[in-house]
Coordinates of N, CA and C in Angstrom, one line a residue:
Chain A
X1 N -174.5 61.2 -80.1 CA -174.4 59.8 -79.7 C -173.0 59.2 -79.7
X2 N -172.6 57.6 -78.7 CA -171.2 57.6 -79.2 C -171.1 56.8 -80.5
X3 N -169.9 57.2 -80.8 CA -169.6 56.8 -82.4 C -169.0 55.0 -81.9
X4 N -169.5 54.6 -81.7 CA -168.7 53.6 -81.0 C -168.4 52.4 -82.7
X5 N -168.8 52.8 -83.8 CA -168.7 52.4 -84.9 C -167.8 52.4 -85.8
X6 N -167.2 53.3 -85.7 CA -166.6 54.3 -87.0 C -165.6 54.1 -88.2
X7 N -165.3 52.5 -88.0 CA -164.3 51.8 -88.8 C -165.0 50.5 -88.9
X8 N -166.4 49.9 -88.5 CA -166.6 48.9 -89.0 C -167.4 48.6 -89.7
X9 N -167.0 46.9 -90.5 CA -167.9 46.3 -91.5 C -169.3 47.2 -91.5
X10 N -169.8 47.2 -92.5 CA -171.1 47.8 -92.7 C -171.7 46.4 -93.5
X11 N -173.0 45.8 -93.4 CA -174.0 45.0 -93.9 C -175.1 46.0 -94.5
X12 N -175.2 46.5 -95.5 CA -176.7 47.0 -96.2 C -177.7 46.4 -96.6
X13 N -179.2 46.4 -96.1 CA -179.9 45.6 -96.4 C -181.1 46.4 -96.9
X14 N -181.9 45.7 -97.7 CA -183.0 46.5 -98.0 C -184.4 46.0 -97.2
X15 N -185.1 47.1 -96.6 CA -186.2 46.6 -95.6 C -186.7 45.8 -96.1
X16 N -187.2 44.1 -95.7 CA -188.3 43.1 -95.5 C -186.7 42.2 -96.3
X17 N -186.2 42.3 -96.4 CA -185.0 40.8 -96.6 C -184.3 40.6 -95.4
X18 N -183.9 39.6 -95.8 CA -183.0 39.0 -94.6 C -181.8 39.5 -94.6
X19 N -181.2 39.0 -93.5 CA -180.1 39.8 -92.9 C -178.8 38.7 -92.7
X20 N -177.6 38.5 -92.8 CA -177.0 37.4 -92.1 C -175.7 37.9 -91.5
X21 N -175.3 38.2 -90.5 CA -174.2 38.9 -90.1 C -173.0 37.5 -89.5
X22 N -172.3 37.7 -89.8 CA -171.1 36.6 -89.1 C -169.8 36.9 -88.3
X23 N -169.3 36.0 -87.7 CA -168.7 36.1 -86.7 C -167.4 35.1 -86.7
X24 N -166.2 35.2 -86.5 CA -165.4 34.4 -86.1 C -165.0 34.3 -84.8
X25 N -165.2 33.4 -84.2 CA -164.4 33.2 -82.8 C -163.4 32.7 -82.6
X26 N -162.7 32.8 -81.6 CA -161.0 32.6 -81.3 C -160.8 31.6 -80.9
X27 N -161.5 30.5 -79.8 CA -161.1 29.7 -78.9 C -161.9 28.6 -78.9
X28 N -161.4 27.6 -79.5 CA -162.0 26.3 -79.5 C -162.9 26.1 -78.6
X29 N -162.3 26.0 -77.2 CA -162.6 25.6 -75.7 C -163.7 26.5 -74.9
X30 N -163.9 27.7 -76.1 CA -165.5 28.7 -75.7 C -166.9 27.3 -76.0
X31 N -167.5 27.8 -74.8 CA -168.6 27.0 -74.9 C -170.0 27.2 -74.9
X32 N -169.9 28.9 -74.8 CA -171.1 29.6 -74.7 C -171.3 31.2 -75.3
X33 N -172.1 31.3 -76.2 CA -172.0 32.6 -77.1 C -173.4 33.2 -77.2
X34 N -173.4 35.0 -77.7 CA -173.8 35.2 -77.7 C -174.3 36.6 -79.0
X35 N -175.5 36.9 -79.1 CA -174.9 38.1 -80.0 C -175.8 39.1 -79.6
X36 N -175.1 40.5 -79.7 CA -175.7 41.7 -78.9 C -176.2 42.5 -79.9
X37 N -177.5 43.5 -79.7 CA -177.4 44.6 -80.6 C -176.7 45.6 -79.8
X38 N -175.7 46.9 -80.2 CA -176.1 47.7 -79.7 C -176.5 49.2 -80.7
X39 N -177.2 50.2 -80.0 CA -177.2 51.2 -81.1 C -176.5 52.5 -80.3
X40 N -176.4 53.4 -81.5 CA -175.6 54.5 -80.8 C -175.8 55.0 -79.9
X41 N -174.8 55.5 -78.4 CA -175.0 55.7 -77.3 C -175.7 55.3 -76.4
X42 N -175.8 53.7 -76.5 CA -176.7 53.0 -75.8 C -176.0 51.6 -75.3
X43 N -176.4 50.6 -74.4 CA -175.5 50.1 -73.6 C -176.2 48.8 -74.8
X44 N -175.1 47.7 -75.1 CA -175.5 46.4 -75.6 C -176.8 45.7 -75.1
X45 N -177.6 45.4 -76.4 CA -179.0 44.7 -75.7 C -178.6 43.3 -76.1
X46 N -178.9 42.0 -75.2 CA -178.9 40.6 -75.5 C -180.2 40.4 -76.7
X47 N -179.2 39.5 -77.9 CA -180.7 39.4 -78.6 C -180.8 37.6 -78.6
X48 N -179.6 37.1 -79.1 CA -179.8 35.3 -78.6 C -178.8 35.0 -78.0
X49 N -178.5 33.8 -77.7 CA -177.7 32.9 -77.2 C -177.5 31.6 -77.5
X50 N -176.6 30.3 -77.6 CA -176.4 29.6 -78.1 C -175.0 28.5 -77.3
X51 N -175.6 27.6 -77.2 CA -174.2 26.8 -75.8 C -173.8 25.9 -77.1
X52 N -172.8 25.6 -76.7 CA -171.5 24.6 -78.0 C -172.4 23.2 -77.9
X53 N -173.2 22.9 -77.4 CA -174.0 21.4 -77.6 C -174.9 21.4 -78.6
X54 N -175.2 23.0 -79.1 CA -176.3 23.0 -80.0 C -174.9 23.9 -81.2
X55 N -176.3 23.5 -82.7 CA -175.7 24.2 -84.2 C -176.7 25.0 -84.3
X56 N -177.7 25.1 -83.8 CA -178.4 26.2 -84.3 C -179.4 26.7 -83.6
X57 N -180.3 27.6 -83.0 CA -181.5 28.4 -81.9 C -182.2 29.3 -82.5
X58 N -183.4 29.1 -82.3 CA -184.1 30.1 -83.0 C -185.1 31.1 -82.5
X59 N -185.1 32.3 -82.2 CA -185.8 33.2 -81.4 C -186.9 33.7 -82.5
X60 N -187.6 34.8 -82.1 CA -187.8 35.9 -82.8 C -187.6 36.7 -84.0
X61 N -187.7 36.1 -85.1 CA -187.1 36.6 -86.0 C -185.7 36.9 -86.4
X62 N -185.1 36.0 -85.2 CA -183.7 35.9 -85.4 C -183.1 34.1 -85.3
X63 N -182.3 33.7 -85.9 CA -181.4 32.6 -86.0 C -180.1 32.6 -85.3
X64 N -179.9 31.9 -84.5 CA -178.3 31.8 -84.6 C -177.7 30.6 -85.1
X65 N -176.5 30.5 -85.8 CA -175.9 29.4 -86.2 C -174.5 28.9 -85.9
X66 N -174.1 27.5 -85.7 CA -172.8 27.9 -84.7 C -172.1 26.6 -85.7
X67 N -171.1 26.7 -86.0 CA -170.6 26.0 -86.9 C -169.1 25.7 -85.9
X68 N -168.9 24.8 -84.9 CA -167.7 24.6 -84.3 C -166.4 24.3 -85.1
X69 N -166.4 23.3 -86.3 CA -165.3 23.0 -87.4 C -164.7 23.9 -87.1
X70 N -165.2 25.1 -88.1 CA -164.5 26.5 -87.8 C -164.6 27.5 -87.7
X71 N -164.9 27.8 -86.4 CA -165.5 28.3 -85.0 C -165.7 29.6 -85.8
X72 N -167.3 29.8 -86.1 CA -167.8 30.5 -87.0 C -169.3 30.5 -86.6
X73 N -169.7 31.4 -86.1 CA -171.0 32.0 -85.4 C -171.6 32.5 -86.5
X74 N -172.9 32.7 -86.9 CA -173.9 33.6 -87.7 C -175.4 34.1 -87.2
X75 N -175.7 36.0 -87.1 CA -176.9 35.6 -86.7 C -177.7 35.9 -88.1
X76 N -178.3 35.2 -88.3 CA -180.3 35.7 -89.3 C -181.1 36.1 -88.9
X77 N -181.4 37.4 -89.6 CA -181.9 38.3 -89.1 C -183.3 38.3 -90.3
X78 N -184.6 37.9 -89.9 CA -185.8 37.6 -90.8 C -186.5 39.2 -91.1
X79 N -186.7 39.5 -92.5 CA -187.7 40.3 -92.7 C -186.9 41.9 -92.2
X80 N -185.9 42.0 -92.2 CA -185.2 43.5 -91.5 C -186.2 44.4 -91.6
X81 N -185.9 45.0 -90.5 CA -187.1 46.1 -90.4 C -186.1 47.4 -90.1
X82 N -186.4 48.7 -90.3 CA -185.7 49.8 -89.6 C -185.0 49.8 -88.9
X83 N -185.3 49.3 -87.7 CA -185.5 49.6 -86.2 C -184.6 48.3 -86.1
X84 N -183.8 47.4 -86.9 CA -183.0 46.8 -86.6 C -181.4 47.5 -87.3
X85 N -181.5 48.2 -87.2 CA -180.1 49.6 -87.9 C -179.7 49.6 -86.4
X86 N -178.2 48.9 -86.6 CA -177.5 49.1 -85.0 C -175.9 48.2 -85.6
X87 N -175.8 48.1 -84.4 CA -174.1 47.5 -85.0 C -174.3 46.1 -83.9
X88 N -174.1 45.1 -84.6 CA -174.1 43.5 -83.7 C -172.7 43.2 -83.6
X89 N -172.8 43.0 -82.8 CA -171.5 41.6 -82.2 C -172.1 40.5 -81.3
X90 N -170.7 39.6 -81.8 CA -170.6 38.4 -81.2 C -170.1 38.4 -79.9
X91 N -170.2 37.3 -78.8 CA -169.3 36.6 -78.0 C -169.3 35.7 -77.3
X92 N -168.3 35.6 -76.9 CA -167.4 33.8 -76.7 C -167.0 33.7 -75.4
X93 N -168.0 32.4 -74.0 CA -167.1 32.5 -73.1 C -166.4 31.2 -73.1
X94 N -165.3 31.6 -72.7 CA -164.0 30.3 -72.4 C -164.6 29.5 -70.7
X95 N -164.8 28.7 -71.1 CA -165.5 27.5 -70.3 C -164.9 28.0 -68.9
X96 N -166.4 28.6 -68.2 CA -165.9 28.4 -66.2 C -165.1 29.5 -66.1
X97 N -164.6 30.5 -67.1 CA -164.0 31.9 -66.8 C -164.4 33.0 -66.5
X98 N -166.2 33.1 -66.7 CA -166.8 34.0 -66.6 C -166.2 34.9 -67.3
X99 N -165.4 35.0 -68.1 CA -164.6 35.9 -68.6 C -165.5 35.8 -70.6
X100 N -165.7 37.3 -70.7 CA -166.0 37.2 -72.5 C -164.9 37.4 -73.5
X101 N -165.1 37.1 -74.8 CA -164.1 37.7 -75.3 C -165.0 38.6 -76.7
X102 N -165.1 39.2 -76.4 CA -166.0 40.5 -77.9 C -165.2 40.6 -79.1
X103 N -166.7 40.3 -80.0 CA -165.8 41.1 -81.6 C -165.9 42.3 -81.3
X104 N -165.4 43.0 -82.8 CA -165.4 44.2 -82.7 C -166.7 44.8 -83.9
X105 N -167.5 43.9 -84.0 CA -169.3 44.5 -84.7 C -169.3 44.5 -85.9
X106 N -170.4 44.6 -86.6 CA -170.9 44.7 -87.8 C -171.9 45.9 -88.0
X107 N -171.9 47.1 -88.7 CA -173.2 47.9 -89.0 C -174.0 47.4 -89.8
X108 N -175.2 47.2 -89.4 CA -176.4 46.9 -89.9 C -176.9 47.9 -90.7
X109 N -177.3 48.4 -91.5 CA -178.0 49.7 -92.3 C -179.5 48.9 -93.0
X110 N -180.3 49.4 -92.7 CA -181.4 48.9 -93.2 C -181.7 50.2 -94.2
X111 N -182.2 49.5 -95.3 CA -182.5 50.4 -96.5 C -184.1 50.6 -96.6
X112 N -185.1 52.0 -96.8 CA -186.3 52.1 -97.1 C -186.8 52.2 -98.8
Chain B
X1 N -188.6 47.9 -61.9 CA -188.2 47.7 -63.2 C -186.5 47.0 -63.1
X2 N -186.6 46.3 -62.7 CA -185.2 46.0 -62.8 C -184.4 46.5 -64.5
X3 N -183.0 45.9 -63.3 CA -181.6 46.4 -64.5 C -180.2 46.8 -64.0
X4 N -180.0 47.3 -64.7 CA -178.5 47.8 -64.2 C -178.4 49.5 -64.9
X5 N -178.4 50.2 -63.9 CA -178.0 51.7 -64.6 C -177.0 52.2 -64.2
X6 N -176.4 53.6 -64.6 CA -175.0 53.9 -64.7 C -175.6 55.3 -64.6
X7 N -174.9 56.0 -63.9 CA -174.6 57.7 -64.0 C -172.9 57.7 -63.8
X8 N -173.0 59.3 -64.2 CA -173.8 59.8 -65.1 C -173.8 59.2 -66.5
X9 N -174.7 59.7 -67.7 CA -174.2 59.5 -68.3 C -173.7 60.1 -69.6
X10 N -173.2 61.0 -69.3 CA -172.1 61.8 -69.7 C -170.8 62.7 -68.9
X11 N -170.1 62.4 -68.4 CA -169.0 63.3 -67.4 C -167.9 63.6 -68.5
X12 N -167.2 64.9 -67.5 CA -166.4 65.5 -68.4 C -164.8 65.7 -67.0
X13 N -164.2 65.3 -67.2 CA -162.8 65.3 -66.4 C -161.9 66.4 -66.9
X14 N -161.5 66.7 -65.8 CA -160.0 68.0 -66.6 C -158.7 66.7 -66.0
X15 N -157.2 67.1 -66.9 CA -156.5 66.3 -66.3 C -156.0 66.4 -64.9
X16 N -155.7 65.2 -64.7 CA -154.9 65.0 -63.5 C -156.1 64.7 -62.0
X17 N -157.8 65.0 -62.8 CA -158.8 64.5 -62.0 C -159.0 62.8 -61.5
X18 N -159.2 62.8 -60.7 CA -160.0 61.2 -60.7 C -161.6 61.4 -60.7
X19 N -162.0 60.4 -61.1 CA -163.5 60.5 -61.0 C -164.1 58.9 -61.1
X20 N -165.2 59.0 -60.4 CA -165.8 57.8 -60.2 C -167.3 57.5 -60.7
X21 N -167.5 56.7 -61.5 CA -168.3 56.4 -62.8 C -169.1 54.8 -61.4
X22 N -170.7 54.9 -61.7 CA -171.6 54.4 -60.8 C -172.1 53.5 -61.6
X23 N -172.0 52.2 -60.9 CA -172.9 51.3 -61.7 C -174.1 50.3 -60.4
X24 N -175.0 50.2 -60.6 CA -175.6 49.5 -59.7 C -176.8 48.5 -60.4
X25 N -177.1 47.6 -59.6 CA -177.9 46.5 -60.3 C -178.8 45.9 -59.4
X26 N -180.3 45.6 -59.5 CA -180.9 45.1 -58.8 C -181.9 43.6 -59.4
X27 N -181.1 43.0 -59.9 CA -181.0 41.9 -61.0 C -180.7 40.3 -59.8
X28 N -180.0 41.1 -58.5 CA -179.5 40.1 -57.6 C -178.4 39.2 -58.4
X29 N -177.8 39.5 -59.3 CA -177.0 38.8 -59.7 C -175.6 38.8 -59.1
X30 N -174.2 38.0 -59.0 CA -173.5 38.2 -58.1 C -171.9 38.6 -58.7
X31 N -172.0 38.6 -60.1 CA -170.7 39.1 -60.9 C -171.3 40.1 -62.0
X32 N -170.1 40.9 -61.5 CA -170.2 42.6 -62.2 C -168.6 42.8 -62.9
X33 N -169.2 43.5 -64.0 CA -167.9 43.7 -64.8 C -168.4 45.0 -65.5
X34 N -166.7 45.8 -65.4 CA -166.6 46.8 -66.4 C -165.5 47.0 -67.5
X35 N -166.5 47.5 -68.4 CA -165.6 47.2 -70.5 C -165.6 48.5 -70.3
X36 N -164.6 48.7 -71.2 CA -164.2 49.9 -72.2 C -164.5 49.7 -73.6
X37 N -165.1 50.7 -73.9 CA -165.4 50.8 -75.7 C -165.2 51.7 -76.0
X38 N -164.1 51.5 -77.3 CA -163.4 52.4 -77.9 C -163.9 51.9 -79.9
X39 N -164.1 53.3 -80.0 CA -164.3 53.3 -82.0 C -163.4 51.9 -82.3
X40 N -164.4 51.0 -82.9 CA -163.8 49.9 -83.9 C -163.0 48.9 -83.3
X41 N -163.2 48.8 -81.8 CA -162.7 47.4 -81.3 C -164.0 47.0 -80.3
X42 N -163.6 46.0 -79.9 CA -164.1 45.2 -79.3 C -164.1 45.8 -77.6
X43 N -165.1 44.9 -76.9 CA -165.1 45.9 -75.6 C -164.0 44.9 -75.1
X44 N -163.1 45.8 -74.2 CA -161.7 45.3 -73.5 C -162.8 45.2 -71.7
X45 N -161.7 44.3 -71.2 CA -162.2 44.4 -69.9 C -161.6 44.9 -69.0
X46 N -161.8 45.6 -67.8 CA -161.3 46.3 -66.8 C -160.7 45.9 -65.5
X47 N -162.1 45.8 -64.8 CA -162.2 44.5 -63.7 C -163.2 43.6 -63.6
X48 N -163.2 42.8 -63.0 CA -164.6 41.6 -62.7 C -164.9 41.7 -61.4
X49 N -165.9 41.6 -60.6 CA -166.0 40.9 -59.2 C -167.4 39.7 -59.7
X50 N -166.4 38.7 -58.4 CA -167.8 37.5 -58.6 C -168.4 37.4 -57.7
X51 N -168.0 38.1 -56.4 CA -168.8 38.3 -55.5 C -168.2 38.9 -54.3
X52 N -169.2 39.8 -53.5 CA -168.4 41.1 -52.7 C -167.2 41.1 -52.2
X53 N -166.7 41.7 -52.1 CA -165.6 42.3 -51.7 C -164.6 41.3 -52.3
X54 N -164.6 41.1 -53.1 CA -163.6 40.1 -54.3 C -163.6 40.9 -55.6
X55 N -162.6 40.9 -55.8 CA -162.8 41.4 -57.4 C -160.7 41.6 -58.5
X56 N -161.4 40.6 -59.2 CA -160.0 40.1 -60.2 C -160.2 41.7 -60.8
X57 N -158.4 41.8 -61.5 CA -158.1 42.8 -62.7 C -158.4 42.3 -64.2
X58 N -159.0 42.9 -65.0 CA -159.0 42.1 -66.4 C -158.0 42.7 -67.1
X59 N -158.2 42.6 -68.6 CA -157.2 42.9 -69.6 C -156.0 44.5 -69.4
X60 N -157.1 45.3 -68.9 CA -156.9 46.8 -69.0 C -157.3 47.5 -67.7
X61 N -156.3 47.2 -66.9 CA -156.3 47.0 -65.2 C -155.8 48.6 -65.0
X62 N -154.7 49.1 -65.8 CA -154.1 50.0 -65.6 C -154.9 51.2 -64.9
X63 N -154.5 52.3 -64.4 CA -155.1 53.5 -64.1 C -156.9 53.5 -63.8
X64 N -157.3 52.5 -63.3 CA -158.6 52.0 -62.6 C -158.3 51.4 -61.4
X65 N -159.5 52.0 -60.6 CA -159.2 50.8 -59.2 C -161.0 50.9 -59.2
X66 N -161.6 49.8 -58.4 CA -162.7 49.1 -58.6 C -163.2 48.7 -56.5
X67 N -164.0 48.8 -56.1 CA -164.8 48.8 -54.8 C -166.1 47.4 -55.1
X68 N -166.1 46.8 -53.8 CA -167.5 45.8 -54.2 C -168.2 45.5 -52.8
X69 N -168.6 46.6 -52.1 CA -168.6 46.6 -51.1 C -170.2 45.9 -50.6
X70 N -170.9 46.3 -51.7 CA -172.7 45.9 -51.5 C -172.5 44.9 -53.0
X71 N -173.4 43.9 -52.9 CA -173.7 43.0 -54.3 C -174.3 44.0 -55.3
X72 N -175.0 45.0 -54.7 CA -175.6 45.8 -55.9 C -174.7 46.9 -56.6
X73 N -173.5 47.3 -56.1 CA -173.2 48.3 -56.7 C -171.2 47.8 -56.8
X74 N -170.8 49.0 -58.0 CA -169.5 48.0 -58.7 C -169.0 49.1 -59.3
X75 N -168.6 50.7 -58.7 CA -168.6 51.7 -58.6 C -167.3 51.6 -59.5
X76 N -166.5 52.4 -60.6 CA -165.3 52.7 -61.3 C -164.4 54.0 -60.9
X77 N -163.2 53.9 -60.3 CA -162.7 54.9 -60.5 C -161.5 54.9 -61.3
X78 N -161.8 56.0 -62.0 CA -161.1 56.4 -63.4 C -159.7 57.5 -62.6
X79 N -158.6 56.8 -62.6 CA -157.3 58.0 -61.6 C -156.3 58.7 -62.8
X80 N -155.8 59.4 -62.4 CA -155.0 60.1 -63.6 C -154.0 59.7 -63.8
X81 N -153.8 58.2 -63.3 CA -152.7 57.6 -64.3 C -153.2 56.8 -65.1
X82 N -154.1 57.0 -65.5 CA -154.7 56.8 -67.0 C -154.7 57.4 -68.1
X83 N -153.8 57.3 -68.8 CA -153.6 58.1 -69.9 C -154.5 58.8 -70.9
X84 N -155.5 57.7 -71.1 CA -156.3 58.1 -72.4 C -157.5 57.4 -72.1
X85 N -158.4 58.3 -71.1 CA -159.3 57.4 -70.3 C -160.5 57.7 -71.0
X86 N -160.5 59.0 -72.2 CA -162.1 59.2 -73.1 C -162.4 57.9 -73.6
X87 N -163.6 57.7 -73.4 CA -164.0 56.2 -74.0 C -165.2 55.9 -73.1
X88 N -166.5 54.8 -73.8 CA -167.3 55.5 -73.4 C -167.5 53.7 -72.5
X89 N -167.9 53.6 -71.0 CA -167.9 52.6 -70.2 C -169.1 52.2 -70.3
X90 N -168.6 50.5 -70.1 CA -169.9 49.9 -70.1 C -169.5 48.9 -68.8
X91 N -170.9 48.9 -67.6 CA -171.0 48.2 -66.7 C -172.3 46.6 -67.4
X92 N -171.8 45.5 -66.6 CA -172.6 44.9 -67.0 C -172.8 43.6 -65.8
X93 N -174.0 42.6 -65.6 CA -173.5 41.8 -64.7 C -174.0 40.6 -65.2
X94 N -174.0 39.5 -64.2 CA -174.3 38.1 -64.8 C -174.8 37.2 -63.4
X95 N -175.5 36.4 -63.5 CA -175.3 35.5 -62.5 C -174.4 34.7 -61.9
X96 N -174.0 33.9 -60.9 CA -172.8 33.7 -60.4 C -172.1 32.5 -61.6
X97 N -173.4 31.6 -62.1 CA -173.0 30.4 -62.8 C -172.6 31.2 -64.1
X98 N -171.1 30.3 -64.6 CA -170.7 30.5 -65.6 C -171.4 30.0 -67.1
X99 N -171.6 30.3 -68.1 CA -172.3 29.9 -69.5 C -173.5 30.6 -69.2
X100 N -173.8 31.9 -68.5 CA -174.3 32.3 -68.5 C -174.5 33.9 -69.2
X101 N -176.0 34.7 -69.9 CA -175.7 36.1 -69.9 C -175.3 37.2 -68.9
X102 N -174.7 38.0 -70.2 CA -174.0 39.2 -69.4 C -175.3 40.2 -69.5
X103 N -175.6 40.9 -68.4 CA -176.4 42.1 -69.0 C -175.9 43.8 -68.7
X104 N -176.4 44.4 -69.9 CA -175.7 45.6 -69.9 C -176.2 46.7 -69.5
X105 N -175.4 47.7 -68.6 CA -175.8 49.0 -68.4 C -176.2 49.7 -69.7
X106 N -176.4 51.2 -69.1 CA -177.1 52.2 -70.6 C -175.2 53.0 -71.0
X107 N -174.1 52.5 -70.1 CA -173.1 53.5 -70.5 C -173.0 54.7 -70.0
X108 N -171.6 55.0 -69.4 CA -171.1 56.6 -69.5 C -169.9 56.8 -70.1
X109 N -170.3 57.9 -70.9 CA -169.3 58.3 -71.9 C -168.1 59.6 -71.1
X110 N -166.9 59.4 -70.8 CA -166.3 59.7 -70.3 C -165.5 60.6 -71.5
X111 N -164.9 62.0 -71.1 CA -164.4 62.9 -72.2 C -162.9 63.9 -70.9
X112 N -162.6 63.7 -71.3 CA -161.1 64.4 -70.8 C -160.9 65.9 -71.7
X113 N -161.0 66.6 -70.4 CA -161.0 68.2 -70.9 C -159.2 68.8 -70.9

């Protein structure tokens, strides 16, 4: 698979607790974000999203939280299960650029 | 079943090859973009198009040239003035309106022999 990981933050969690992974973003003037799973050798899946008018959205067993002060994203992740073992990132678009700007991920390890 | 897929997805280049990495999408969406992902950064961008036969250079323009000839497809060629082109691509697209999701291909992992 690719290692597309191999230097980042690691988050260990033990199955059925929660999860909270965070994020800093760069650009004030971003007004639309998002957070991805991906897992190894596999192309990024969308899991929420969140526009700069809102502080917080709530999907599926997941949260996002968007703290603009200082531009500081979080997602919560309810009840971790296995099958959420992947590496998340954030991202940030800069208003009408269509352009993103990516972290560089968090590993998720879910513990049995 | 819609989406966006990519072949192959695994290729192997000897130097001084060019080769051309396929991405196509039947999502009808009208902007396509391709990232590079490399171990422990963030995905860099390549080029963008927002709609056919248009298409901006992004961050990491170098040794890529990019085609947008159909809305559905946003084809990559990888030329051998690319130095250090192993790294594994990601195609992705989005609707034309901005504040909107990106969505992602499955990846091809590119390896220089």
């Amino acid at each position: 698979g690719e290692s597309v990981g191999l230097h980042l933050p690691t988050l260990s969690v033990q199955e059925g607790d929660n999860s909270i992974i965070n994020c800093a973003y760069s650009n004030s003037a971003s007004d639309y974000f998002i957070w991805y799973k991906q897992e190894s050798g596999k192309g990024p899946q969308f899991i929420i999203d969140i526009r700069s008018n809102m502080d917080k959205r709530q999907g599926q067993r997941v949260t996002v939280l968007l703290n603009k002060t200082v531009k500081h994203l979080s997602l919560q992740i309810a009840a971790t299960q296995p099958g959420d073992s992947a590496v998340y990132f954030c991202a940030e678009e800069y208003s009408g650029t269509y352009k993103y700007i990516f972290g560089t991920g968090t590993r998720l390890k879910v513990l049995a | 079943d819609g989406g966006i897929t990519q072949s192959p997805k695994y290729l192997f280049r000897k130097e001084g090859q060019n080769v051309t990495l396929s991405c196509e999408q039947n999502l009808n969406h009208d902007a396509m973009y391709w990232y590079r992902q490399d171990p422990g950064q963030g995905l860099r961008l390549i080029y963008y198009s927002q709609i056919v036969n248009d298409f901006q250079k992004g961050d990491i323009a170098e040794g890529y040239s990019v085609s947008r000839e159909k809305k559905e497809s946003f084809p990559l060629t990888v030329t051998s003035a690319q130095k250090n082109p192993t790294a594994f691509y990601l195609c992705a697209s989005q609707r034309a309106t901005s504040t909107d999701t990106q969505y992602f291909g499955p990846g091809t992992r590119l390896t220089v022999l």
